[in-house]
Coordinates of C-alpha atoms in Angstrom, one line a residue:
M1 CA 164.6 -111.7 48.4
K2 CA 167.3 -114.1 47.0
M3 CA 165.3 -117.2 47.9
E4 CA 162.6 -116.2 45.4
I5 CA 165.0 -116.4 42.5
V6 CA 166.1 -120.0 43.3
P7 CA 163.5 -121.8 41.2
Q8 CA 164.3 -119.5 38.3
F9 CA 168.1 -120.2 38.8
I10 CA 167.5 -124.0 39.0
R11 CA 165.3 -124.1 35.9
S12 CA 167.7 -122.0 33.7
Y13 CA 170.6 -124.0 35.0
L14 CA 168.9 -127.4 33.9
D15 CA 167.7 -125.8 30.6
R16 CA 171.2 -125.2 29.6
Y17 CA 172.8 -128.2 31.3
Q18 CA 175.6 -129.9 29.4
N19 CA 176.9 -133.3 30.8
F20 CA 180.0 -132.7 32.9
K21 CA 181.8 -135.4 31.2
E22 CA 181.1 -137.6 28.1
F23 CA 181.2 -140.8 30.1
W24 CA 179.3 -141.9 33.1
N25 CA 180.2 -139.7 36.1
Y26 CA 179.5 -138.8 39.6
E27 CA 179.3 -135.1 39.0
D28 CA 176.2 -135.4 36.7
G29 CA 174.8 -137.8 39.5
C30 CA 174.8 -134.8 42.0
V31 CA 172.4 -132.8 39.6
L32 CA 170.4 -135.9 38.9
M33 CA 169.8 -136.5 42.6
G34 CA 168.7 -132.9 42.9
C35 CA 166.2 -133.5 40.2
V36 CA 164.9 -136.6 42.0
Q37 CA 164.4 -134.7 45.2
L38 CA 162.8 -131.6 43.4
Y39 CA 160.4 -133.9 41.7
K40 CA 159.4 -135.5 45.1
A41 CA 159.1 -131.9 46.5
T42 CA 157.0 -130.4 43.6
K43 CA 155.8 -133.3 41.5
D44 CA 156.7 -131.1 38.5
P45 CA 157.2 -133.6 35.6
Y46 CA 160.0 -131.3 34.2
Y47 CA 162.5 -133.0 36.7
K48 CA 161.5 -136.5 35.9
D49 CA 161.7 -135.7 32.0
F50 CA 165.1 -134.3 32.7
L51 CA 166.2 -137.7 34.3
I52 CA 164.7 -139.9 31.6
R53 CA 166.4 -137.8 28.8
Y54 CA 169.6 -137.9 30.5
M55 CA 169.6 -141.7 31.0
K56 CA 168.6 -142.4 27.4
D57 CA 172.3 -141.7 26.4
F58 CA 173.6 -144.1 29.0
I59 CA 171.2 -147.1 30.0
R60 CA 170.9 -149.8 27.4
E61 CA 167.9 -152.2 27.4
D62 CA 170.2 -155.0 28.7
G63 CA 171.2 -152.9 31.7
G64 CA 174.6 -152.0 30.2
I65 CA 175.8 -148.5 31.0
N66 CA 177.6 -146.5 28.2
G67 CA 180.7 -145.0 29.3
F68 CA 181.0 -147.1 32.4
D69 CA 184.1 -149.3 33.1
K70 CA 183.8 -151.7 35.9
E71 CA 187.4 -152.6 35.7
E72 CA 188.5 -149.0 36.7
Y73 CA 186.9 -149.9 40.1
N74 CA 186.2 -146.2 40.7
I75 CA 183.8 -145.7 43.7
D76 CA 182.7 -142.4 42.2
S77 CA 181.0 -144.4 39.4
I78 CA 178.3 -145.6 41.7
N79 CA 176.8 -142.2 42.5
A80 CA 174.7 -141.5 39.4
G81 CA 173.2 -145.1 39.8
K82 CA 171.1 -144.0 42.8
V83 CA 168.8 -142.4 40.4
L84 CA 168.1 -145.7 38.9
F85 CA 166.0 -146.9 41.8
F86 CA 163.7 -143.8 41.4
L87 CA 163.4 -144.4 37.7
Y88 CA 162.6 -148.0 38.1
E89 CA 159.9 -147.3 40.7
E90 CA 158.4 -144.5 38.5
T91 CA 158.6 -146.2 35.1
G92 CA 158.7 -150.0 35.9
E93 CA 161.2 -150.3 33.1
E94 CA 163.4 -153.4 33.5
K95 CA 166.5 -151.8 32.0
Y96 CA 166.8 -149.5 35.1
R97 CA 166.8 -152.7 37.4
L98 CA 169.3 -154.4 35.2
A99 CA 171.5 -151.3 35.3
I100 CA 171.4 -151.4 39.1
N101 CA 172.7 -154.9 38.9
T102 CA 175.5 -153.8 36.6
L103 CA 176.7 -151.3 39.3
M104 CA 176.3 -153.9 42.1
D105 CA 178.6 -156.3 40.1
Q106 CA 181.3 -153.5 40.6
L107 CA 180.7 -153.4 44.3
A108 CA 180.7 -157.2 44.6
T109 CA 184.2 -157.4 43.4
H110 CA 185.5 -153.9 44.3
P111 CA 189.0 -154.1 46.0
R112 CA 188.9 -153.5 49.8
T113 CA 191.2 -152.4 52.5
K114 CA 192.1 -155.1 55.0
C115 CA 189.6 -153.5 57.5
G116 CA 187.0 -154.0 54.9
N117 CA 186.2 -150.7 53.2
F118 CA 186.0 -150.2 49.5
W119 CA 189.2 -148.7 47.9
H120 CA 188.5 -145.1 46.6
K121 CA 189.7 -146.2 43.2
N122 CA 191.9 -148.8 41.6
R123 CA 194.6 -146.1 41.2
Y124 CA 194.2 -145.1 44.8
P125 CA 194.9 -148.4 46.4
N126 CA 194.3 -149.0 50.1
Q127 CA 192.7 -145.7 50.6
I128 CA 189.4 -144.6 52.1
W129 CA 188.2 -141.1 51.3
L130 CA 185.0 -139.6 52.9
D131 CA 183.8 -138.8 49.4
G132 CA 183.6 -142.6 48.6
L133 CA 181.0 -143.1 51.5
Y134 CA 178.6 -140.7 49.7
M135 CA 179.2 -142.3 46.3
A136 CA 178.6 -145.9 47.3
Q137 CA 176.9 -146.5 50.6
P138 CA 173.3 -145.0 50.1
F139 CA 173.3 -146.9 46.7
Y140 CA 174.4 -150.2 48.4
M141 CA 171.9 -149.7 51.3
A142 CA 169.0 -149.1 48.8
Y143 CA 169.9 -152.3 47.0
E144 CA 170.1 -154.3 50.2
T145 CA 166.8 -153.1 51.3
K146 CA 164.8 -153.4 48.2
F147 CA 166.4 -156.4 46.4
N148 CA 168.7 -158.4 48.9
Q149 CA 166.9 -159.1 52.1
K150 CA 169.2 -156.6 54.0
Q151 CA 172.1 -159.2 53.8
G152 CA 174.7 -156.5 53.4
Y153 CA 173.7 -154.2 56.2
H154 CA 176.5 -155.5 58.5
D155 CA 179.1 -154.7 55.8
I156 CA 177.8 -151.3 55.3
M157 CA 177.9 -150.6 59.0
N158 CA 181.4 -151.9 59.2
Q159 CA 182.5 -149.5 56.7
F160 CA 181.0 -146.6 58.5
E161 CA 182.5 -147.8 61.8
N162 CA 186.0 -148.0 60.3
V163 CA 185.8 -144.4 59.2
R164 CA 184.8 -143.3 62.7
K165 CA 187.7 -145.5 64.1
Y166 CA 190.4 -144.4 61.9
M167 CA 189.4 -140.9 60.4
Y168 CA 187.9 -139.0 63.3
D169 CA 189.7 -136.4 65.4
E170 CA 188.5 -136.4 69.0
D171 CA 189.8 -132.9 69.7
K172 CA 188.5 -131.1 66.6
K173 CA 185.4 -133.2 66.3
L174 CA 186.0 -133.4 62.5
Y175 CA 186.9 -136.2 60.1
Y176 CA 190.1 -136.1 58.0
H177 CA 189.5 -136.2 54.2
A178 CA 191.3 -139.5 53.6
Y179 CA 193.1 -142.5 55.2
D180 CA 195.9 -144.6 53.6
E181 CA 195.8 -148.1 55.4
A182 CA 199.3 -148.8 53.9
K183 CA 200.7 -145.5 55.2
I184 CA 202.8 -145.0 52.2
Q185 CA 201.3 -142.1 50.3
Y186 CA 203.2 -138.9 50.1
W187 CA 200.2 -137.1 51.8
A188 CA 199.7 -139.6 54.6
N189 CA 200.9 -139.3 58.2
K190 CA 203.4 -142.1 58.6
E191 CA 201.9 -143.1 62.0
T192 CA 198.2 -142.7 61.4
G193 CA 197.8 -142.9 57.7
L194 CA 195.7 -139.8 57.7
S195 CA 195.7 -136.8 55.3
P196 CA 196.9 -133.6 57.1
N197 CA 193.7 -131.4 56.9
F198 CA 189.9 -131.0 57.2
W199 CA 188.4 -130.2 53.9
L200 CA 184.9 -128.8 53.9
R201 CA 183.4 -130.7 50.9
S202 CA 184.7 -134.0 52.3
M203 CA 182.7 -133.4 55.5
G204 CA 179.8 -132.5 53.4
W205 CA 180.0 -135.8 51.6
Y206 CA 180.2 -137.7 54.8
L207 CA 177.2 -136.1 56.3
M208 CA 175.1 -136.6 53.2
A209 CA 176.3 -140.3 53.1
L210 CA 175.0 -140.8 56.7
I211 CA 171.6 -139.2 56.2
D212 CA 171.0 -140.8 52.8
T213 CA 172.1 -144.1 53.9
M214 CA 169.6 -143.9 56.9
D215 CA 166.9 -142.9 54.5
E216 CA 167.4 -146.0 52.4
M217 CA 167.6 -148.5 55.4
S218 CA 164.8 -150.4 57.3
K219 CA 164.3 -148.8 60.7
E220 CA 163.4 -152.3 61.8
I221 CA 167.0 -152.9 62.0
F222 CA 167.0 -150.7 65.1
E223 CA 170.5 -150.9 66.4
H224 CA 172.1 -150.2 63.0
Y225 CA 169.7 -147.1 62.4
K226 CA 170.4 -145.8 65.9
R227 CA 174.2 -146.1 65.4
L228 CA 174.2 -144.1 62.2
E229 CA 172.0 -141.6 64.0
E230 CA 174.6 -141.2 66.7
L231 CA 177.3 -140.9 64.2
F232 CA 175.4 -138.2 62.4
K233 CA 174.5 -136.2 65.4
E234 CA 178.1 -136.2 66.5
A235 CA 179.4 -135.1 63.3
I236 CA 176.7 -132.3 62.9
K237 CA 177.7 -131.0 66.3
G238 CA 181.3 -131.1 65.4
I239 CA 180.9 -129.1 62.1
L240 CA 178.6 -126.4 63.5
Q241 CA 181.4 -125.4 65.9
Y242 CA 183.2 -124.0 62.8
Q243 CA 180.1 -122.1 61.2
D244 CA 181.0 -118.6 60.4
K245 CA 178.9 -116.4 62.7
E246 CA 178.3 -113.6 60.3
S247 CA 177.6 -115.4 57.0
K248 CA 176.4 -118.6 58.5
L249 CA 178.6 -120.5 55.8
F250 CA 181.7 -122.7 56.3
Y251 CA 185.3 -122.3 55.3
Q252 CA 187.1 -124.5 52.6
V253 CA 189.6 -125.6 55.2
I254 CA 187.2 -125.9 58.0
D255 CA 189.1 -125.2 61.1
K256 CA 191.5 -122.4 59.7
A257 CA 189.1 -119.5 59.1
E258 CA 191.9 -117.0 59.9
I259 CA 194.3 -118.2 57.2
D260 CA 195.0 -115.8 54.4
G261 CA 193.1 -117.0 51.2
N262 CA 190.7 -119.3 53.0
Y263 CA 187.2 -118.7 51.8
L264 CA 183.5 -119.5 52.4
E265 CA 182.9 -122.4 50.2
T266 CA 179.6 -123.1 48.6
S267 CA 179.3 -126.9 47.9
G268 CA 180.3 -128.0 51.4
S269 CA 178.0 -125.4 52.9
A270 CA 175.0 -126.5 50.7
M271 CA 175.7 -130.3 51.7
I272 CA 175.6 -129.3 55.3
A273 CA 172.2 -127.4 54.7
Y274 CA 170.9 -130.5 53.0
A275 CA 171.9 -132.9 55.6
I276 CA 170.5 -130.8 58.4
L277 CA 167.1 -130.1 56.7
K278 CA 166.6 -133.7 55.7
A279 CA 167.5 -134.8 59.2
C280 CA 164.8 -132.4 60.5
R281 CA 162.3 -134.1 58.0
N282 CA 163.3 -137.7 58.9
K283 CA 163.2 -136.7 62.7
V284 CA 166.9 -137.5 63.2
L285 CA 167.4 -134.0 64.4
L286 CA 164.9 -131.9 66.5
K287 CA 163.2 -129.5 64.1
E288 CA 162.8 -126.9 66.9
K289 CA 166.6 -126.8 67.4
Y290 CA 168.1 -127.3 63.9
Q291 CA 165.6 -126.5 61.2
S292 CA 166.4 -122.7 61.5
I293 CA 170.1 -123.5 61.2
G294 CA 169.7 -125.5 58.0
E295 CA 167.4 -122.8 56.6
E296 CA 169.7 -120.0 57.5
I297 CA 172.6 -121.8 55.6
L298 CA 170.5 -122.3 52.6
K299 CA 169.1 -118.7 52.7
Q300 CA 172.6 -117.3 53.0
L301 CA 173.9 -119.3 50.1
A302 CA 171.1 -117.9 48.0
E303 CA 171.8 -114.3 49.4
L304 CA 175.6 -114.5 49.0
K305 CA 176.5 -117.0 46.3
L306 CA 173.9 -116.5 43.6
V307 CA 175.3 -113.8 41.4
E308 CA 174.4 -112.4 38.1
E309 CA 176.9 -112.7 35.4
D310 CA 176.5 -112.1 31.6
G311 CA 172.8 -111.7 32.2
M312 CA 172.5 -115.1 34.0
I313 CA 172.1 -116.2 37.4
R314 CA 175.0 -118.4 38.6
L315 CA 176.0 -120.2 41.8
S316 CA 179.4 -119.0 42.8
G317 CA 182.1 -119.9 45.2
I318 CA 182.4 -123.6 44.4
C319 CA 185.8 -125.5 44.8
S320 CA 186.4 -127.0 41.3
V321 CA 188.0 -130.1 42.6
A322 CA 190.2 -131.4 45.4
G323 CA 191.8 -134.7 46.0
L324 CA 195.1 -136.4 47.2
G325 CA 197.8 -137.8 45.0
P326 CA 198.6 -139.8 43.1
G327 CA 202.3 -139.3 43.8
Q328 CA 203.3 -135.9 45.2
E329 CA 200.5 -134.0 43.5
R330 CA 197.7 -132.8 45.7
D331 CA 199.5 -133.1 49.0
G332 CA 196.5 -132.2 51.3
S333 CA 198.3 -129.2 52.6
V334 CA 196.3 -126.0 53.5
E335 CA 198.0 -124.3 50.6
Y336 CA 196.9 -127.1 48.3
Y337 CA 193.2 -126.9 49.2
L338 CA 193.4 -123.1 48.7
S339 CA 195.1 -123.4 45.4
E340 CA 192.3 -125.2 43.6
K341 CA 190.1 -123.1 41.2
V342 CA 186.9 -121.5 42.5
V343 CA 184.2 -121.6 40.0
C344 CA 180.6 -121.0 39.2
D345 CA 177.9 -123.6 38.5
D346 CA 179.8 -126.8 39.2
P347 CA 177.4 -129.6 39.6
K348 CA 179.1 -130.6 42.8
G349 CA 177.8 -127.4 44.2
V350 CA 174.6 -126.9 42.3
G351 CA 173.4 -130.5 43.0
P352 CA 173.5 -130.2 46.7
F353 CA 172.0 -126.7 46.6
M354 CA 169.1 -128.2 44.6
M355 CA 168.9 -131.1 47.2
A356 CA 168.9 -128.6 50.1
Y357 CA 166.2 -126.4 48.4
A358 CA 164.0 -129.4 47.8
Q359 CA 164.2 -130.5 51.5
W360 CA 163.3 -127.0 52.4
L361 CA 160.3 -127.0 50.1
M362 CA 159.1 -130.3 51.7
L363 CA 159.5 -128.9 55.2
Q364 CA 157.4 -125.9 54.1
A365 CA 154.8 -128.2 52.7
E366 CA 154.6 -130.2 56.0
E367 CA 154.2 -127.1 58.0
N368 CA 151.3 -125.9 55.8
N369 CA 149.3 -129.2 56.0

């Protein structure tokens, strides 16, 4: 029953949407990407109009972006820029193409670790976070494929390879949230540089980064595509070991279901559903084996996490925010991840939920043709 109210929830959410922050931000970008995919799934102009209306406040005719500061070197700032490719293709308006260049100017000079990855932010030096792969790599890959003769493919692949090399745990088959190359952060293991735990949303960001980057790349560069496919399949098999058997969702601290206070978290579960369903559509995963798994996660999110509150349908169970540092704040402990607020309707949960629903609609349409 609950799946039937998903379109109503999404429309009511967007009708009352307030920008998450006044400046250019990645959180709004999650909802915007949900709109792009729902437009592709439904061809309903409502979603495209929402995007154009949103961008009016930000994108100037010269390609400048209001509320964007390149000098912050914040990798999160790239995320909302993914929508610009769609808007440029749909409208042909040059300002969107110029704004893509504005964001590429940041990536061109963005500080990097010695191994070659983008720093997470200027104020998080020498650090790679899984979140950052989602924020930047699909955008970077789209730019390289469409506008730069694929010259940056090797660089993008190197950044994924470094994450596999430094952040993957062979025993748990999961990726740690972050890596400090300098090994000096309070949260970092002094030998490995790794943060201490496996946070669900960071794994969600990583899986979405892989499937979206593959979607933007030319399959003609076969060895690169195949390698990302390998990494994706490995990571999906790893995460599915920790799926809760009863609810079909995943825990905030992935591998510690039994810990008091741990909970089934919405945003990361939605990201996994999205990644699986999109991978089934793109023939990266076998539909026969995985489509029902992705659908089950999505349906259970609708069943368990859509709630009625003050006469409105809301998406509940979303971790408000989680990060590492600076200083001794946010130490990456289990207690830390379980101490952050759990909220309704945060765009980091609703955006991926919209994306997962869009992929499900597209799969349904394929089956009915």
